[in-house]
Coordinates of C-alpha atoms in Angstrom, one line a residue:
X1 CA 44.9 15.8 -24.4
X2 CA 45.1 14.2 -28.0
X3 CA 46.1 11.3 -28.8
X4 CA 50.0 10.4 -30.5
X5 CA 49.7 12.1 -34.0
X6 CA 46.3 14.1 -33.7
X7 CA 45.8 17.3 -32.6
X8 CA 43.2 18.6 -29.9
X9 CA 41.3 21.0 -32.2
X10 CA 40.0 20.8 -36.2
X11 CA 41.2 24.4 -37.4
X12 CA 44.7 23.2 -39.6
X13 CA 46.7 26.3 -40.4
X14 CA 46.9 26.6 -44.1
X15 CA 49.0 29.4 -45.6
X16 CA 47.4 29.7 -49.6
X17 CA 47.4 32.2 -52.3
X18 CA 44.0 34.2 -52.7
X19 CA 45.2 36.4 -55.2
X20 CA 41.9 37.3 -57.6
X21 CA 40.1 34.5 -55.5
X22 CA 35.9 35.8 -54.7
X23 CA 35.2 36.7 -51.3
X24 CA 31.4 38.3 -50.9
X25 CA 31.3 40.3 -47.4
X26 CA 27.8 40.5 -45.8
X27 CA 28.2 43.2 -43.4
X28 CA 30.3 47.0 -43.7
X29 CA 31.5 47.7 -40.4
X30 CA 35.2 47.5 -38.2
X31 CA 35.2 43.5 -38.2
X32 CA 34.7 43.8 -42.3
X33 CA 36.8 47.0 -42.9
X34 CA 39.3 45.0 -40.8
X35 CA 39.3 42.0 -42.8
X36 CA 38.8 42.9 -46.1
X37 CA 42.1 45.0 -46.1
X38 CA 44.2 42.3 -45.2
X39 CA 42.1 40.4 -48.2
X40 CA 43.0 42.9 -50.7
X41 CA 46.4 43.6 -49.7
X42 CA 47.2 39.6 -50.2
X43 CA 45.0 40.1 -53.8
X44 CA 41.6 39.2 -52.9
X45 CA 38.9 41.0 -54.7
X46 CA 35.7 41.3 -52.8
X47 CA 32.2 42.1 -52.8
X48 CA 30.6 44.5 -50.0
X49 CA 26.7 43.4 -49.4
X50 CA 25.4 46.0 -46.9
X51 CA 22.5 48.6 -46.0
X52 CA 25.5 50.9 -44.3
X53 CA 29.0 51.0 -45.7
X54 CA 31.5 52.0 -43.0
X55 CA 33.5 55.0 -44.5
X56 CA 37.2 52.8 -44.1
X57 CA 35.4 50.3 -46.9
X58 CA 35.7 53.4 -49.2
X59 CA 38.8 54.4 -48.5
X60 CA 40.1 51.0 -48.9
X61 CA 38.1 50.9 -52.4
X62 CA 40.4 53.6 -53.7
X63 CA 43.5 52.3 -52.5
X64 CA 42.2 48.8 -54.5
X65 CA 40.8 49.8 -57.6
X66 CA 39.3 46.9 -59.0
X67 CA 39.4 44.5 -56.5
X68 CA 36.9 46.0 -54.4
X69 CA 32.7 46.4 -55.3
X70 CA 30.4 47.6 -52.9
X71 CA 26.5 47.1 -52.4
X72 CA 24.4 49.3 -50.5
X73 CA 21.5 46.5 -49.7
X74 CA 21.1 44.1 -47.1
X75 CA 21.3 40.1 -47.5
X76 CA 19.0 38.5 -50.3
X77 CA 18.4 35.0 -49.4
X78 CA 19.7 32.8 -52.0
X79 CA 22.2 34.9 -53.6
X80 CA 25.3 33.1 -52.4
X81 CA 25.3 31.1 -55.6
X82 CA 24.6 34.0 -58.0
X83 CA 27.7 35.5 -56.9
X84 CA 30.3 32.6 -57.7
X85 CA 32.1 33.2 -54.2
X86 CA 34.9 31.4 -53.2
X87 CA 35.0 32.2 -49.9
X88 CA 32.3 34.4 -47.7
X89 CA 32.2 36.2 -44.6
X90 CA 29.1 36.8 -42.3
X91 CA 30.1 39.9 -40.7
X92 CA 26.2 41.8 -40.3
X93 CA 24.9 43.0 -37.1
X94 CA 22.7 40.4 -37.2
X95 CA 23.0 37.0 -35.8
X96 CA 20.3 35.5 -37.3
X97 CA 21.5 36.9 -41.1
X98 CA 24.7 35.9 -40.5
X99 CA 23.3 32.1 -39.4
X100 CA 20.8 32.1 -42.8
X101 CA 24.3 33.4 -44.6
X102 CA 26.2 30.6 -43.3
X103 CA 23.4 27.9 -43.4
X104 CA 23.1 29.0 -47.3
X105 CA 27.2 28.7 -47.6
X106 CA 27.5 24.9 -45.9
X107 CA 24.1 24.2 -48.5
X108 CA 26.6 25.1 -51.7
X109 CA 29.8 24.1 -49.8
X110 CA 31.1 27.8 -49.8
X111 CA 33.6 27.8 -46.9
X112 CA 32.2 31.2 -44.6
X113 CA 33.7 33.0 -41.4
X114 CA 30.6 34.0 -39.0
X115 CA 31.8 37.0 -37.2
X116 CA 29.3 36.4 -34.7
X117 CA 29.7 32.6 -33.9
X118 CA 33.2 31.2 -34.0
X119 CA 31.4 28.0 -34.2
X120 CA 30.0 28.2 -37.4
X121 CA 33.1 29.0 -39.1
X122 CA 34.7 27.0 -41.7
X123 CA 38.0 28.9 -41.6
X124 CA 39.5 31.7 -39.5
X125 CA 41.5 35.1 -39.5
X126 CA 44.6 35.1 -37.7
X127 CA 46.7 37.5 -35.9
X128 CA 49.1 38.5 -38.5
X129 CA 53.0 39.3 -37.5
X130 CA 54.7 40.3 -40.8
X131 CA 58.6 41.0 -41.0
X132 CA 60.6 41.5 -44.2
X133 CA 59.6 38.1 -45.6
X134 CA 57.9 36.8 -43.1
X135 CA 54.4 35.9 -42.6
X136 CA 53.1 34.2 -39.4
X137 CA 49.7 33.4 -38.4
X138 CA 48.5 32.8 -35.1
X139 CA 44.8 31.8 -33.2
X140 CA 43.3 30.6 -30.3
X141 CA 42.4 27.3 -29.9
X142 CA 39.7 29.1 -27.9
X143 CA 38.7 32.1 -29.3
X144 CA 40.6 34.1 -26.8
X145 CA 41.3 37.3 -29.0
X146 CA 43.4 39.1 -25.8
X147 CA 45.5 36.6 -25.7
X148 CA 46.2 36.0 -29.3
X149 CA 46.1 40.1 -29.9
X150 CA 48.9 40.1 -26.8
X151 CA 51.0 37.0 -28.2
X152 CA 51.0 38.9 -32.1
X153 CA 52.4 42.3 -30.3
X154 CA 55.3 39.9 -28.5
X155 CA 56.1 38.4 -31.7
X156 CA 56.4 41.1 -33.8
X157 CA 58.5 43.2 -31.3
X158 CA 61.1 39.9 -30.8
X159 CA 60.9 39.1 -34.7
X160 CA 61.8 42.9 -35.4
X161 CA 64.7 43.2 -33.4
X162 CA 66.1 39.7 -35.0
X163 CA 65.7 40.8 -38.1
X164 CA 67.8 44.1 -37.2

């Protein structure tokens, strides 16, 4: 248990504007395509770095024009700086790119999400449970995704029928 006025884990939940802010994606599959759309529909613009590009990228390219680029190529070591990124996400198939990725991030302070090791993120993507004007975010303290995917499905059926 923590003590009086701390809490037992580091991950604060911040609620901020990323409207036009740079987010370079390393990686095209479901967790990305996942991700990035909730990026662009809160005004993200982003750029896709991948051999592969999962076909929902595209789609979600033409539903964003202009907030979306894509790059059929893998991960160049030392490129998170040419890019001016504000935020970046590690989301290859790799492990041991998206470890290099976030090694190279922590090196020019770039705050990254590893998809593959919760422990080498800086930040984190919540569960989302949006009604009328409400946005709320929710995560496991740790990493249970059934139980925070089961908790967002509660919420959102009890926060619909209030709002009713």
């Amino acid at each position: 248990m923590a003590e009086p006025g701390q809490v037992g884990f580091v991950y604060f939940p911040l609620f901020m504007n990323i409207k036009d802010k740079s987010f370079v994606v390393f990686g095209a599959g479901a967790i990305a395509a996942r991700r990035l759309a909730v990026l662009l529909r809160y005004g993200a613009k982003a750029v896709v770095i991948a051999p592969c590009i999962h076909e929902d990228i595209y789609r979600l390219r033409l539903r964003y024009p202009g907030q979306l680029r894509l790059e059929e190529r893998g991960y160049d070591p030392g490129e998170i700086g040419r890019h001016g990124a504000d935020y970046v996400l590690a989301a290859t198939s790799d492990i041991l790119v998206n470890a290099a990725i976030a090694s190279e991030c922590r090196a020019r302070a770039v705050p990254v999400n590893q998809a593959s090791d919760r422990s080498q993120c800086d930040f984190y993507f919540p569960a989302l449970v949006e009604e009328e004007q409400m946005v709320l975010g929710i995560t496991n303290t740790q990493g249970d995704h059934k139980k925070t995917a089961e908790t967002a499905s509660l919420l959102r059926r009890r926060l619909g029928s209030l709002l009713k």
